[in-house]
Tab-separated table of C-alpha atoms in Angstrom:
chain	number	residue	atom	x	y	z
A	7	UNK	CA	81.233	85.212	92.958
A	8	UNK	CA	81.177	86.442	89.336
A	9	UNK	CA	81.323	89.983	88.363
A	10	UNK	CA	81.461	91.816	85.254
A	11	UNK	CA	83.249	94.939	85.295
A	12	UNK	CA	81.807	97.829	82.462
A	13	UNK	CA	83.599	101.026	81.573
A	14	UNK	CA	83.632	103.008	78.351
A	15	UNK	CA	87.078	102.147	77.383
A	16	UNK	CA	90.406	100.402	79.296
A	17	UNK	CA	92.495	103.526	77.833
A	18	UNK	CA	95.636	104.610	80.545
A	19	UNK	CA	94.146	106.332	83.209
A	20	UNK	CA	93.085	106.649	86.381
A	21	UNK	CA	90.010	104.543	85.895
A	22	UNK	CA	91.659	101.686	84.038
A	23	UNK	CA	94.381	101.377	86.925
A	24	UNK	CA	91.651	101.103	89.588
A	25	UNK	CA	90.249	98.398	87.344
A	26	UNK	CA	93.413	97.171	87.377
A	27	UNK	CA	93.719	97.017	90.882
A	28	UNK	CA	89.824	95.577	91.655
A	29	UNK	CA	90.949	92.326	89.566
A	30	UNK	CA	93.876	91.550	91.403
A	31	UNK	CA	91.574	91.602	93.968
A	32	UNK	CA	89.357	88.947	92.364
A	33	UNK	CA	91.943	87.126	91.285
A	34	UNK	CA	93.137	86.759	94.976
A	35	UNK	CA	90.219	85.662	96.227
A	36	UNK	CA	89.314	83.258	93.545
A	37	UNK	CA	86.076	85.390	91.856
A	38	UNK	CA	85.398	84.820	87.939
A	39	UNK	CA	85.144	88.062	86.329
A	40	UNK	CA	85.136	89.577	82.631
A	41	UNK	CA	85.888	93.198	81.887
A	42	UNK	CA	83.421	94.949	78.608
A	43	UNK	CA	84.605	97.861	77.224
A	44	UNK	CA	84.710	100.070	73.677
A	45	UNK	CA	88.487	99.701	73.509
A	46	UNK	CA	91.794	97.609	75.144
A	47	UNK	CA	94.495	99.086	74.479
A	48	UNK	CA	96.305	98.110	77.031
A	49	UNK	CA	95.443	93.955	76.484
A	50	UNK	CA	93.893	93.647	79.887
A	51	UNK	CA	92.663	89.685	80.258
A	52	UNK	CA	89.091	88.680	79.755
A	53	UNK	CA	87.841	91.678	77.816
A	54	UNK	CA	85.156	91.563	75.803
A	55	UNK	CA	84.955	94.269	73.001
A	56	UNK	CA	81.716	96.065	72.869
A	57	UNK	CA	81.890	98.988	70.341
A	58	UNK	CA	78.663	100.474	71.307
A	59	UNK	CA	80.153	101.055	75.033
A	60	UNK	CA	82.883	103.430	73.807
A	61	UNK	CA	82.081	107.335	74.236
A	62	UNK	CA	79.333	108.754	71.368
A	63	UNK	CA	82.158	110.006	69.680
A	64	UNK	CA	83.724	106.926	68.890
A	65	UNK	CA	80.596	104.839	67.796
A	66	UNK	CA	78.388	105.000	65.329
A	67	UNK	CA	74.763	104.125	67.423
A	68	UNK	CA	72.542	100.994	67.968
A	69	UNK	CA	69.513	101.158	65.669
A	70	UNK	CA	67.322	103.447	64.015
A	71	UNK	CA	64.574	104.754	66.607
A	72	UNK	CA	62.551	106.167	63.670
A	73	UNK	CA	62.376	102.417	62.871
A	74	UNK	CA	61.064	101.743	66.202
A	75	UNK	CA	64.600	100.294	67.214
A	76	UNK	CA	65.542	101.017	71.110
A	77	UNK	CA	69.238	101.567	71.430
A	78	UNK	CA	68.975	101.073	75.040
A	79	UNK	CA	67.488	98.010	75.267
A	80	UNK	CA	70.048	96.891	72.190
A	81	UNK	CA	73.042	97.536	74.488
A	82	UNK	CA	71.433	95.991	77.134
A	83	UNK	CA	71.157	92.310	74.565
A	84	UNK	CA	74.546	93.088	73.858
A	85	UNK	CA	76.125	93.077	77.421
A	86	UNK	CA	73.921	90.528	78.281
A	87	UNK	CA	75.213	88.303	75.406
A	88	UNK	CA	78.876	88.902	76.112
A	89	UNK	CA	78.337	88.222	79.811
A	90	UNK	CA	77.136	84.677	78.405
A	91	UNK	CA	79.793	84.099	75.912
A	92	UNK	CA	82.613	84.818	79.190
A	93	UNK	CA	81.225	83.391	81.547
A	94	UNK	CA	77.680	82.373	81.750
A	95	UNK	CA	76.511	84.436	84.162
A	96	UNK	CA	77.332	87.493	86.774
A	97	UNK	CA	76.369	88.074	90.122
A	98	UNK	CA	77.025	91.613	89.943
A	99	UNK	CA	77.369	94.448	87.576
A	100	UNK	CA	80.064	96.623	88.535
A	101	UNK	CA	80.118	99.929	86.146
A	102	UNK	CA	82.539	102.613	86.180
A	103	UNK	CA	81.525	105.988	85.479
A	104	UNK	CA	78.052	105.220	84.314
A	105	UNK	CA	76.436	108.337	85.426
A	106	UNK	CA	78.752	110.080	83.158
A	107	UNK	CA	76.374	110.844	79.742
A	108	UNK	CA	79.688	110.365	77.298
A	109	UNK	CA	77.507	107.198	76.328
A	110	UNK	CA	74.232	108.427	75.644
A	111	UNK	CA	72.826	104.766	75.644
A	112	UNK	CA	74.459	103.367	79.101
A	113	UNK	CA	72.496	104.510	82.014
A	114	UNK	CA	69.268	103.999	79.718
A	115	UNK	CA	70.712	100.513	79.219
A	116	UNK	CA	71.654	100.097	82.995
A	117	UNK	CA	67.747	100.630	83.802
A	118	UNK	CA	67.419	98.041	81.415
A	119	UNK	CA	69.793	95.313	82.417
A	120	UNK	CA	68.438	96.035	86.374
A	121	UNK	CA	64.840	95.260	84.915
A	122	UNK	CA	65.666	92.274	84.132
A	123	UNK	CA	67.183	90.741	87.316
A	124	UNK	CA	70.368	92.445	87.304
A	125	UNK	CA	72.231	93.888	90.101
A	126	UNK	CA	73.977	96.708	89.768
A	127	UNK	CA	76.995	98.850	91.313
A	128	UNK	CA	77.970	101.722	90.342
A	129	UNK	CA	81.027	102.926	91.441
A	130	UNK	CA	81.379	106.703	90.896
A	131	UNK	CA	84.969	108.685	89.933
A	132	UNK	CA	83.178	111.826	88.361
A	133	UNK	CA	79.879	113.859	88.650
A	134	UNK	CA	78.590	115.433	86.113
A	135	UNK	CA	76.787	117.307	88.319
A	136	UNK	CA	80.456	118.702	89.547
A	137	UNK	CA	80.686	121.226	86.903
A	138	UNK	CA	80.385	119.365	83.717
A	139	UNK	CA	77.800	119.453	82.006
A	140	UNK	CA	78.255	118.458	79.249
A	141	UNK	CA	78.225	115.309	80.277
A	142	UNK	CA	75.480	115.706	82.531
A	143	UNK	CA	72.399	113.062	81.249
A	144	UNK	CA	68.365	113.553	81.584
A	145	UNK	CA	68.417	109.698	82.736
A	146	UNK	CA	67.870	109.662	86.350
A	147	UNK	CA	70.232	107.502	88.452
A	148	UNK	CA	69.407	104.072	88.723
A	149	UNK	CA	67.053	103.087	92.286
A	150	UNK	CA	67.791	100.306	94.075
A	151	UNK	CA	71.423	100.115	93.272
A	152	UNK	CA	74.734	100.241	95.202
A	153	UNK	CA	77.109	103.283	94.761
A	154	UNK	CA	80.423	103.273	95.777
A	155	UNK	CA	82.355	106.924	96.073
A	156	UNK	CA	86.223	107.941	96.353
A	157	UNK	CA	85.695	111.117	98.848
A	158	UNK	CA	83.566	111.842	101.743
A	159	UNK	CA	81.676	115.089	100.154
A	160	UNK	CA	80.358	112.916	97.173
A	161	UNK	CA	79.332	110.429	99.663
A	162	UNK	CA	77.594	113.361	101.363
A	163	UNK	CA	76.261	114.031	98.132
A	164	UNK	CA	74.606	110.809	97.070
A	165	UNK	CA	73.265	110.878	100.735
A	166	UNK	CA	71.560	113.775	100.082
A	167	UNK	CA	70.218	112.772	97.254
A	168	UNK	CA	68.380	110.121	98.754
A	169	UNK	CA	70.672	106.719	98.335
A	170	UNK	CA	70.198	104.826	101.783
A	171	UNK	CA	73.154	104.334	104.101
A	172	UNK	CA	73.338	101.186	103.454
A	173	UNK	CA	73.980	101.154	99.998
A	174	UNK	CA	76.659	103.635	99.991
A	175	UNK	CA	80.011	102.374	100.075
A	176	UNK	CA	83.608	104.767	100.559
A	177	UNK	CA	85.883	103.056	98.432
A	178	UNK	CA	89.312	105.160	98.176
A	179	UNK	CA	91.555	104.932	95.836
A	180	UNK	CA	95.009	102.540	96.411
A	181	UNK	CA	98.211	104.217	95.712
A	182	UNK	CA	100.859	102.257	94.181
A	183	UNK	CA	104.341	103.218	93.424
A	184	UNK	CA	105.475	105.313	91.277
A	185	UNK	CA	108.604	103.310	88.978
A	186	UNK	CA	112.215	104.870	90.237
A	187	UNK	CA	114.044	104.290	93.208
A	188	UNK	CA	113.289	106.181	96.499
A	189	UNK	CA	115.707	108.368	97.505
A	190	UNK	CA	115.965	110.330	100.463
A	191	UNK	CA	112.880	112.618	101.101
A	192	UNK	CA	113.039	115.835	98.477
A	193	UNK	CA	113.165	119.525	100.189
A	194	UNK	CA	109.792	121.707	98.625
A	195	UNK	CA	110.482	125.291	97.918
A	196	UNK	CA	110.435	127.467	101.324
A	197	UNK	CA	108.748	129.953	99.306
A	198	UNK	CA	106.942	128.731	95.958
A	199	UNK	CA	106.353	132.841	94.484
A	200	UNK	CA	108.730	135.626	93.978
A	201	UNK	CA	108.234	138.155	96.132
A	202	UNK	CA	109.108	141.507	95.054
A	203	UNK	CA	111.265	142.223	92.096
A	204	UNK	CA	114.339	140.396	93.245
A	205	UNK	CA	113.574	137.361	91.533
A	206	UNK	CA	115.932	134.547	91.779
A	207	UNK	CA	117.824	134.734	88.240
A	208	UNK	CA	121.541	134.028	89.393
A	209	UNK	CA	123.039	132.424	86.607
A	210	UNK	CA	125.176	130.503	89.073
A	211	UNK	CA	121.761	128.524	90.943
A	212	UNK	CA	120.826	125.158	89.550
A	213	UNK	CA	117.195	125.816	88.071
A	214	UNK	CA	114.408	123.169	89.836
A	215	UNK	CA	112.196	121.316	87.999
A	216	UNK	CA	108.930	120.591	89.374
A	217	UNK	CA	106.915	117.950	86.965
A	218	UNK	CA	102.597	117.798	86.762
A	219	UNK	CA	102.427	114.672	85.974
A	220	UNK	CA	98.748	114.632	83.963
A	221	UNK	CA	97.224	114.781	80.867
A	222	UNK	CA	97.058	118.093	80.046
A	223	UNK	CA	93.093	117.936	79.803
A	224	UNK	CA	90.922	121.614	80.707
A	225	UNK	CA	90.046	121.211	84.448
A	226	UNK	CA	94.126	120.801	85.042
A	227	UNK	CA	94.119	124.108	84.842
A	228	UNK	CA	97.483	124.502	82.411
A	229	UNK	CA	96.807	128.680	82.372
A	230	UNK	CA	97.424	128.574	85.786
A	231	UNK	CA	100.533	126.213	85.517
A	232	UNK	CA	101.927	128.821	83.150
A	233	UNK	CA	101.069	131.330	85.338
A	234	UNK	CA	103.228	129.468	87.942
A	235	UNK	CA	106.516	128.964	85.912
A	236	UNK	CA	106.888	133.067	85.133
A	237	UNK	CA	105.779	133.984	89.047
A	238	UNK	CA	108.546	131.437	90.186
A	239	UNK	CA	111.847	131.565	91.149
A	240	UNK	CA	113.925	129.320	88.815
A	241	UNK	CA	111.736	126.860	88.139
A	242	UNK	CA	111.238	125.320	85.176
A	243	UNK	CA	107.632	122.817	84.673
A	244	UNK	CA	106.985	119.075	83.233
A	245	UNK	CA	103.301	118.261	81.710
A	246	UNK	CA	103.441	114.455	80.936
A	247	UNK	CA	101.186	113.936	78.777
A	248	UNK	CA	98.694	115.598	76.126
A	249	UNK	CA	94.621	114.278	76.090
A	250	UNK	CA	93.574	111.163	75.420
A	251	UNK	CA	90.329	113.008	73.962
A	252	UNK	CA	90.080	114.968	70.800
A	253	UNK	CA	88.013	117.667	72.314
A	254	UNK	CA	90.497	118.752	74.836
A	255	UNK	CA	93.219	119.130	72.413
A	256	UNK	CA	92.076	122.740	71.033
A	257	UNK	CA	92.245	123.806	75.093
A	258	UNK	CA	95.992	121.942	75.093
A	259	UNK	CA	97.676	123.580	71.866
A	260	UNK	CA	96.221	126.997	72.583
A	261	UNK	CA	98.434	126.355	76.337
A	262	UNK	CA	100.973	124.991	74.399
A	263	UNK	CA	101.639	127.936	71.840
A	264	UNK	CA	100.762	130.498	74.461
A	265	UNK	CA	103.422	129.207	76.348
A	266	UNK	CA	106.050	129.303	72.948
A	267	UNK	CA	104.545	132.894	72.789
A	268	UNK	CA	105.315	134.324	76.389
A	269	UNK	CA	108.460	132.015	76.682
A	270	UNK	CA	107.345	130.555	79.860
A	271	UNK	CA	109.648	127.813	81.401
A	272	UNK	CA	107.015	125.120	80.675
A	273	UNK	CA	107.483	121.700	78.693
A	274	UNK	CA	104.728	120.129	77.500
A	275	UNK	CA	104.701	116.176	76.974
A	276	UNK	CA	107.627	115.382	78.869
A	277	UNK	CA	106.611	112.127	79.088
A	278	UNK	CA	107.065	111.150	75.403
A	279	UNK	CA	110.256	113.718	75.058
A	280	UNK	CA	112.362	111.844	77.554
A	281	UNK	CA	109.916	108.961	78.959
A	282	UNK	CA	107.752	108.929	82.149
A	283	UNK	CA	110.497	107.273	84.842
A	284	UNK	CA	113.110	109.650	83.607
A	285	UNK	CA	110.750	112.830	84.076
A	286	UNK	CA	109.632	111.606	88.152
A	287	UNK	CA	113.607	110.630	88.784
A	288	UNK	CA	114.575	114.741	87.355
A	289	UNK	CA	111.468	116.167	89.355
A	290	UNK	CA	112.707	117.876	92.122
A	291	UNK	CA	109.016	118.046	93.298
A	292	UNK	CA	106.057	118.137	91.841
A	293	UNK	CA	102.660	120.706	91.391
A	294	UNK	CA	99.219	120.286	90.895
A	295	UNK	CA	97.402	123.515	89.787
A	296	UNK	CA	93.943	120.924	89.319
A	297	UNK	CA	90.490	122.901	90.012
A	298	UNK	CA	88.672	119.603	90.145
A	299	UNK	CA	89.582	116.226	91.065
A	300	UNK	CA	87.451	113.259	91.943
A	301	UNK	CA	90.002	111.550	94.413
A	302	UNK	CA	93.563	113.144	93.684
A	303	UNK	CA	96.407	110.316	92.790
A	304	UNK	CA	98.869	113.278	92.125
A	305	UNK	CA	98.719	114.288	95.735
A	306	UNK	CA	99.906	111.294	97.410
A	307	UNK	CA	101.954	109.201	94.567
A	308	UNK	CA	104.625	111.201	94.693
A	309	UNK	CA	105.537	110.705	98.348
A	310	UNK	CA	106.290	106.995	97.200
A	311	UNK	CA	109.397	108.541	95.613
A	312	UNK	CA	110.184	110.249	98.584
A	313	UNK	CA	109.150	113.712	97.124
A	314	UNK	CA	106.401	116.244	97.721
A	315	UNK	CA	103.674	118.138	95.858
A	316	UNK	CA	102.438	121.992	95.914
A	317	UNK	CA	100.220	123.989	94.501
A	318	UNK	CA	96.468	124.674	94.555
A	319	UNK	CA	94.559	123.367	97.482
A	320	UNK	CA	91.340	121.251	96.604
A	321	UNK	CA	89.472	121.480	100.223
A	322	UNK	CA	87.212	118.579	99.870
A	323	UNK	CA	89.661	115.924	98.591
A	324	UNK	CA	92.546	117.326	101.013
A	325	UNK	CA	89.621	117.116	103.911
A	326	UNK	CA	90.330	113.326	103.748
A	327	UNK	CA	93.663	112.973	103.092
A	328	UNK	CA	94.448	115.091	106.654
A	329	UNK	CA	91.655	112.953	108.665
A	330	UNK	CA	93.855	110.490	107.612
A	331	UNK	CA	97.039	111.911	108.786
A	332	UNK	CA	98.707	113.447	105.611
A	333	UNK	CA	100.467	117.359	105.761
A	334	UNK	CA	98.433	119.563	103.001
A	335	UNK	CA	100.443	122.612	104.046
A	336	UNK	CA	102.251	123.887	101.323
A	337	UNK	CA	99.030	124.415	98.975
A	338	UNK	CA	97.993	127.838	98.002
A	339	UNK	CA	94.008	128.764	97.699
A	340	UNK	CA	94.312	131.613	95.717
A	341	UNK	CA	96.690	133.710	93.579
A	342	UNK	CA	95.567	137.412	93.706
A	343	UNK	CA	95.419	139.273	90.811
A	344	UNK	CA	95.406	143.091	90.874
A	345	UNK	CA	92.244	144.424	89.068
A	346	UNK	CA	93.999	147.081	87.416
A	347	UNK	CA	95.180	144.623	84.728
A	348	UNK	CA	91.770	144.073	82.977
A	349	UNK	CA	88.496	145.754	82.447
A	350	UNK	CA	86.570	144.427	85.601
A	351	UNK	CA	83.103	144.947	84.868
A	352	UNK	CA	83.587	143.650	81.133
A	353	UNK	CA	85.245	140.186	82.733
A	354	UNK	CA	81.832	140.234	85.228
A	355	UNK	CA	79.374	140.276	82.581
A	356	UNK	CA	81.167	137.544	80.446
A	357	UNK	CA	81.777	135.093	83.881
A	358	UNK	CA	78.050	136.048	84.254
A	359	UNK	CA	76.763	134.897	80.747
A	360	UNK	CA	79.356	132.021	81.088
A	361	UNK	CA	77.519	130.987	84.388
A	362	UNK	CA	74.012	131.274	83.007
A	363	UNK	CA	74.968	129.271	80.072
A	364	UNK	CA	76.436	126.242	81.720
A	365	UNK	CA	73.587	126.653	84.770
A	366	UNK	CA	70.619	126.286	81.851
A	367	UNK	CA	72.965	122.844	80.677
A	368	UNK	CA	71.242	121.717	83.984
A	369	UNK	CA	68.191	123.198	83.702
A	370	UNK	CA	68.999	125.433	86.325
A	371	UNK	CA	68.777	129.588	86.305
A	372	UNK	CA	70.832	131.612	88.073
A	373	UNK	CA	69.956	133.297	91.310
A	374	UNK	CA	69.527	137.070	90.985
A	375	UNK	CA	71.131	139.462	93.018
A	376	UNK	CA	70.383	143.120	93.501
């Protein structure tokens, strides 16, 4: 079996360490593979650098279609070429993320490569679809193909969309260790929010720490996390680590200097302050305050350490995790504002034009309601 793996970059992530992870597997069983990517910063073996597969912000474009150049079927040459160079041929094409329009040539170039003889699966962490779109691509999804998915409702999804049982695939995510010993199993707060004025400001009490251990990119939701550290008791907060990508970083600093502003308990970048095993080992537990997640490593790593999580409940990604036998029970669905704070109907009408202007990214209008 040969198999090229394709992703936009090998950058630390999520992505890269289930990469990481498939060719261990291949290297177990004895399969040839080669990894193309934009970028390897991490050295991963058998990469083959392909500029042109990095995201449209970090290339400079294949061709000049004014010219009558097609950057699509360019890329396509390209991968083809590099497959040859590794290792002569591949059985299989196995893509990361290729739905994802943050290459505006790659699924173009997918329908290419599976034109000419090549079989393709995609293995899907993200949806555009899923409230992004602005990565959301007029390409259709490639026919014919096999998909593999991380949670049962985007397996329900694809379904529904028309991809055949049999070439759907559930492939979860595998949770390795966290680094740091494992000490005896951590105590979560019996009460995560203040309640009332009391407050829990004896100078005497040890203050917690509770770490979030992302990159502080928008849909981790770091208003909220702020939010969190002023409603409770004690507690100071961890962020790891700021975006890899240069458009989330106006999102971060604003977070950042809001927090400075309001003097809220929160540290951002903990991770490069005082180094990543030293922030999980000072944790006393950790929070999530995520609105969207594709599989959710930061709900189950930290239980390798022997501590727990809280914070805001994802339904469909902690569906699976309590088929399977995990306790989701100290996870919060809402935090209820009181709408004397702000000017309600001002906030409706500029949610509403929000909504209508991300709905017509799709090509979608909103329903009407009277």
């Amino acid at each position: 079996m040969t198999i090229a793996f394709i992703h936009y970059h090998l950058k630390p992530g999520g992505v890269t360490r289930v990469i990481q992870q498939q060719l261990g597997i291949c290297e177990a069983m004895g399969w040839q593979y080669c990894i193309l990517a934009g970028e390897n910063p991490l050295e991963l073996p058998n990469v083959r650098i392909i500029h042109e597969l990095h995201y449209d912000l970090h290339r400079s474009g294949l061709g000049d279609p004014s010219n009558g150049d097609n950057p699509a079927v360019m890329l396509a040459d390209q991968i083809e070429a590099e497959i040859r160079a590794a290792m002569g041929s591949a059985d299989l094409l196995h893509v990361h993320n290729a739905t994802l329009a943050k290459n505006s040539d790659l699924l173009p170039a997918l329908h290419e490569l599976q034109k000419r003889g090549n079989r393709l699966f995609l293995q899907l962490h993200d949806f555009a679809e899923d409230g992004r779109p602005t990565v959301y691509s007029s390409s259709p999804y490639p026919a014919d193909a096999h998909y593999g998915y991380i949670n049962s409702r985007d397996g329900a999804n694809l379904a529904a969309a028309g991809v055949s049982e049999d070439r759907l695939h559930a492939i979860p995510n595998l949770i390795s260790p966290l680094p740091g010993a494992i000490p005896a199993e951590s105590e979560l707060p019996g009460k995560l929010f203040r309640s009332g004025s009391a407050g829990g400001n004896d100078p005497g009490r040890r203050r917690r720490f509770a770490l979030y251990p992302v990159r502080g990119i928008r849909r981790k939701n770091l208003g909220e996390t702020l939010l969190l550290s002023l409603l409770c008791d004690d507690l100071d907060i961890g962020i790891t680590l700021e975006p890899n990508n240069p458009a989330d970083m106006p999102s971060y600093r604003f977070w950042e200097s809001l927090a400075e502003e309001i003097r809220a308990p929160v540290q951002f970048n903990v991770a490069r302050d005082i180094g990543f095993e030293q922030a999980l080992e000072r944790a006393d537990f950790f929070i999530s305050t995520s609105v969207q997640e594709g599989f959710g490593f930061t709900f189950l790593e930290p239980w390798t350490l022997g501590k727990g999580v809280v914070g805001r409940a994802i339904p469909y990604v902690h569906r699976d995790f309590v088929a399977e036998g995990m306790r989701m029970d100290r996870f919060y669905h809402s935090i209820p504002v009181p709408a004397d704070l702000f000017e309600l109907s001002g906030f409706r009408d500029r949610w509403m034009a929000e909504a209508e202007r991300r709905l017509s990214r799709f090509r979608l209008a909103p329903v009407s309601y009277t």
